[in-house]
PDB file of C-alpha atoms in Angstrom:
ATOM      1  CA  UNK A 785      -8.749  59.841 -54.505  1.00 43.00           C
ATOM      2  CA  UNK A 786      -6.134  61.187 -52.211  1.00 52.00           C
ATOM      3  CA  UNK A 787      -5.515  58.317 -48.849  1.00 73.00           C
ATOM      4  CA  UNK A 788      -4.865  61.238 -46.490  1.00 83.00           C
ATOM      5  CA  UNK A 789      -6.655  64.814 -45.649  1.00 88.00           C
ATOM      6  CA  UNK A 790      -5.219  67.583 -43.932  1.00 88.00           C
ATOM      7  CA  UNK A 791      -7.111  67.267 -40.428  1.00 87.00           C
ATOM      8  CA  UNK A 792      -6.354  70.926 -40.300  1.00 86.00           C
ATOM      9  CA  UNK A 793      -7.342  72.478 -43.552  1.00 88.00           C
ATOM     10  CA  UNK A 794      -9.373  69.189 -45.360  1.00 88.00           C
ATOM     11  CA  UNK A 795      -7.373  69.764 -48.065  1.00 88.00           C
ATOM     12  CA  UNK A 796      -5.719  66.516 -49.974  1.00 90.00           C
ATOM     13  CA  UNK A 797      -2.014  65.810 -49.076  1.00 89.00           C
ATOM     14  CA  UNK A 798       1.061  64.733 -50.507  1.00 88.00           C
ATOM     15  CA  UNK A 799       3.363  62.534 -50.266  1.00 87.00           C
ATOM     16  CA  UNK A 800       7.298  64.447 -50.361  1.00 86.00           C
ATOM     17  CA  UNK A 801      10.133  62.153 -49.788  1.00 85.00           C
ATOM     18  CA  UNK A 802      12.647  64.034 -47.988  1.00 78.00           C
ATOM     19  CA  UNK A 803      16.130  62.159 -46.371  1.00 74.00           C
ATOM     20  CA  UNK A 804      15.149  59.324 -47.780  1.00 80.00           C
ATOM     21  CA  UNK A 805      11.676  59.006 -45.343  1.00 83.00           C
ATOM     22  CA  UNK A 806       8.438  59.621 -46.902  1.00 85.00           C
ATOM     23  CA  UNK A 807       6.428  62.495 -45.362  1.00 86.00           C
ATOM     24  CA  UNK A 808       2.704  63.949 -45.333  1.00 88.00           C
ATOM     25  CA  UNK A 809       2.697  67.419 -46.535  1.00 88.00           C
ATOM     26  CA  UNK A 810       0.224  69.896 -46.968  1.00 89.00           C
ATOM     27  CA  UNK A 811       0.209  71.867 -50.101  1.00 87.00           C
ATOM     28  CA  UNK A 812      -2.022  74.726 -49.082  1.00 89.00           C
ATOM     29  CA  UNK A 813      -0.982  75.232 -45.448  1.00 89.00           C
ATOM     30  CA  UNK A 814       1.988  73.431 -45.520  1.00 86.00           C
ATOM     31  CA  UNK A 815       1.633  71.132 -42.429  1.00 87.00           C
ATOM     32  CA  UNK A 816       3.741  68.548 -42.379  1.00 87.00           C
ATOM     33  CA  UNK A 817       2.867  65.222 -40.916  1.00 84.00           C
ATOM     34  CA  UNK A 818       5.310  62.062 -40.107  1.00 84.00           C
ATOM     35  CA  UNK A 819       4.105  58.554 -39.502  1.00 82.00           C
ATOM     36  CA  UNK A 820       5.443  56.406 -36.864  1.00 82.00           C
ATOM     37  CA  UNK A 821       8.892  56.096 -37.181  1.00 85.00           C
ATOM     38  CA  UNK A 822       9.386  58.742 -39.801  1.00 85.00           C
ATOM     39  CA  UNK A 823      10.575  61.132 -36.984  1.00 84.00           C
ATOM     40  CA  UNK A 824      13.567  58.441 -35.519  1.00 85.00           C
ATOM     41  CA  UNK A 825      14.317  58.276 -38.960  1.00 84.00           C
ATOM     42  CA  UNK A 826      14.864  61.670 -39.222  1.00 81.00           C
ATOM     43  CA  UNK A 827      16.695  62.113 -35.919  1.00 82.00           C
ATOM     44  CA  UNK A 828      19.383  59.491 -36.622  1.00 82.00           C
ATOM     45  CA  UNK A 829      20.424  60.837 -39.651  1.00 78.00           C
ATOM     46  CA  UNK A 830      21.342  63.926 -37.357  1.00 79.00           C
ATOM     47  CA  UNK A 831      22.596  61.660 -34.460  1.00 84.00           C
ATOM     48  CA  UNK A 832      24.847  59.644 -37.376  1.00 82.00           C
ATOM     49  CA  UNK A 833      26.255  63.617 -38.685  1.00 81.00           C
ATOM     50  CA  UNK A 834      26.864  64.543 -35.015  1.00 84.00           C
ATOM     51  CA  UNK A 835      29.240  61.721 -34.212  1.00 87.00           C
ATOM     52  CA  UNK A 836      31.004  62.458 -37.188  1.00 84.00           C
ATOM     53  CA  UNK A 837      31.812  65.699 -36.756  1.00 86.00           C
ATOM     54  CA  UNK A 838      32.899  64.583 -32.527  1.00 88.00           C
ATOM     55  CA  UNK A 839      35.091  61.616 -34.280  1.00 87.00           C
ATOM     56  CA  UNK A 840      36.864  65.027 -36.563  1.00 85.00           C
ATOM     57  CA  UNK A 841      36.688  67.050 -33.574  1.00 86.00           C
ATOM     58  CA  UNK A 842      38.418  64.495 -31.204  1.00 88.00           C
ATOM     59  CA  UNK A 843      41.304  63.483 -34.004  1.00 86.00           C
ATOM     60  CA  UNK A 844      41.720  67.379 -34.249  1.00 85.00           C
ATOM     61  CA  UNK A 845      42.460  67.702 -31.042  1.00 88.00           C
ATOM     62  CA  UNK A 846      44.604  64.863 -30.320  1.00 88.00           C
ATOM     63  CA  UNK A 847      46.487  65.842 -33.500  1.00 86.00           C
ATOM     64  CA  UNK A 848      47.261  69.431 -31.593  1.00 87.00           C
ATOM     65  CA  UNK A 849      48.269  67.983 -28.311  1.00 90.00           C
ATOM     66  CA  UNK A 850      50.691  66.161 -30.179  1.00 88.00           C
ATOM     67  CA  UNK A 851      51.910  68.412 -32.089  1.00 87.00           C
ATOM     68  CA  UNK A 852      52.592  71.023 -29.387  1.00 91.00           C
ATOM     69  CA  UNK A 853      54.221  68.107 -27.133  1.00 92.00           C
ATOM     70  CA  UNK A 854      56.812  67.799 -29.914  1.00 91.00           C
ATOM     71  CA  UNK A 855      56.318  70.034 -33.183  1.00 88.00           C
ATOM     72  CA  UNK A 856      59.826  68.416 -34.234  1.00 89.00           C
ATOM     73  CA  UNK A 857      58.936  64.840 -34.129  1.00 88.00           C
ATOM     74  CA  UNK A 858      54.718  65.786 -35.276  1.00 85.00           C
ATOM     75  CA  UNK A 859      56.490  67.264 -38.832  1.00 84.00           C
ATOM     76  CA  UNK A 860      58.831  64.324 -39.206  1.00 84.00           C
ATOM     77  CA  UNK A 861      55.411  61.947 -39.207  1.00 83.00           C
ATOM     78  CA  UNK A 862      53.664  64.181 -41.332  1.00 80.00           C
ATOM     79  CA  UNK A 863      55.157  65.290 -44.558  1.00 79.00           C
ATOM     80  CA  UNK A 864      55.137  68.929 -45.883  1.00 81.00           C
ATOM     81  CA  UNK A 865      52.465  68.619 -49.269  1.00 79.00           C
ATOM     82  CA  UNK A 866      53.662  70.714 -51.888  1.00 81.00           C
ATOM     83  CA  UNK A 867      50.016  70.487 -53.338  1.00 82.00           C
ATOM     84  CA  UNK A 868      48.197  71.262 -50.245  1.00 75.00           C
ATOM     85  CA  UNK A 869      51.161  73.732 -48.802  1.00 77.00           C
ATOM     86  CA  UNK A 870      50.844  71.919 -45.717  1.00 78.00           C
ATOM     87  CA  UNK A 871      51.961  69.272 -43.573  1.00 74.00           C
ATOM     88  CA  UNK A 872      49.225  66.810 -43.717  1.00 72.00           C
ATOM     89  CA  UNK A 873      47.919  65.191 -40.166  1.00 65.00           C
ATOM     90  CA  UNK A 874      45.100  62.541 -42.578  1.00 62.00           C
ATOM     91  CA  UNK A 875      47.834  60.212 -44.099  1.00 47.00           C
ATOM     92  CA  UNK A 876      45.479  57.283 -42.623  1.00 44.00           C
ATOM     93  CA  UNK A 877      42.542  58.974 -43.013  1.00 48.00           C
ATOM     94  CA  UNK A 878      40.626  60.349 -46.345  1.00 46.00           C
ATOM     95  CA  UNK A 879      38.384  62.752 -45.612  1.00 47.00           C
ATOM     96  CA  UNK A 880      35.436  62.663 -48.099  1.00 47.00           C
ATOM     97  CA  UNK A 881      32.629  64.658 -49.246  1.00 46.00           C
ATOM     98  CA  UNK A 882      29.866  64.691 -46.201  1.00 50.00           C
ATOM     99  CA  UNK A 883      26.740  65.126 -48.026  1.00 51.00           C
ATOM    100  CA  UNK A 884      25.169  68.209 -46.315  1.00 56.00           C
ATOM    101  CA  UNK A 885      22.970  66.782 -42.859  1.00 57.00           C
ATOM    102  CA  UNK A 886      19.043  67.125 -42.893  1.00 58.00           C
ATOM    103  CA  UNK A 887      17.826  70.327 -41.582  1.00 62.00           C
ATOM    104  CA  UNK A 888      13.733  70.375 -41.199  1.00 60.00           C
ATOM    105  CA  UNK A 889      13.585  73.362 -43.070  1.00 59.00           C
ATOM    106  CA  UNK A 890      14.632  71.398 -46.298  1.00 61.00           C
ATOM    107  CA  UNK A 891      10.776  70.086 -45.889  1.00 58.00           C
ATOM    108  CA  UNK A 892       9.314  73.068 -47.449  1.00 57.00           C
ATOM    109  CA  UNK A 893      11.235  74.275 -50.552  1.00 51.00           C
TER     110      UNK A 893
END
């Protein structure tokens, strides 16, 4: 016996974890239901991606102004990488795999 019915089609629900937060879902209309505090969990995850991508955006930039204040002495702090065919700005910073952020529409694949 199913603990939850769809209050808009009566039909039973179930249970999808997506994110890591447990969710109500409707398999034949495909509502989608949160609890309380399912939704902040949600949003953080985003809010947590967000300042991520500012922290990049912010090193980016600061790496630029620097650079074009003195290319000369910018290249002579960051060595040219054969590998990479590039001179590296992330000698003190390793950049690693961001796993992709939630989006809601991953709730009904």
């Amino acid at each position: 016996m199913p603990l939850l019915l769809c209050p808009n089609c009566n039909t039973s629900m179930q249970n999808v974890a997506r994110s890591g937060v447990e969710i109500d879902m409707c398999p034949s209309c495909r509502g989608v239901w949160l609890d309380r505090g399912e939704l902040e969990k949600l949003l953080s995850g985003q809010r947590e991606e967000v300042a991520g991508q500012r922290q990049d955006r912010e090193r980016f930039e600061r790496e630029v102004s620097d650079f074009h204040r003195d290319p000369d002495d910018w290249k002579r702090k960051h060595p040219y990488d054969q590998k990479h065919g590039g001179h590296r700005y992330d000698d003190d910073y390793h950049y690693r795999k961001k796993k992709k952020g939630f989006d809601i529409f991953d709730i009904f694949d």
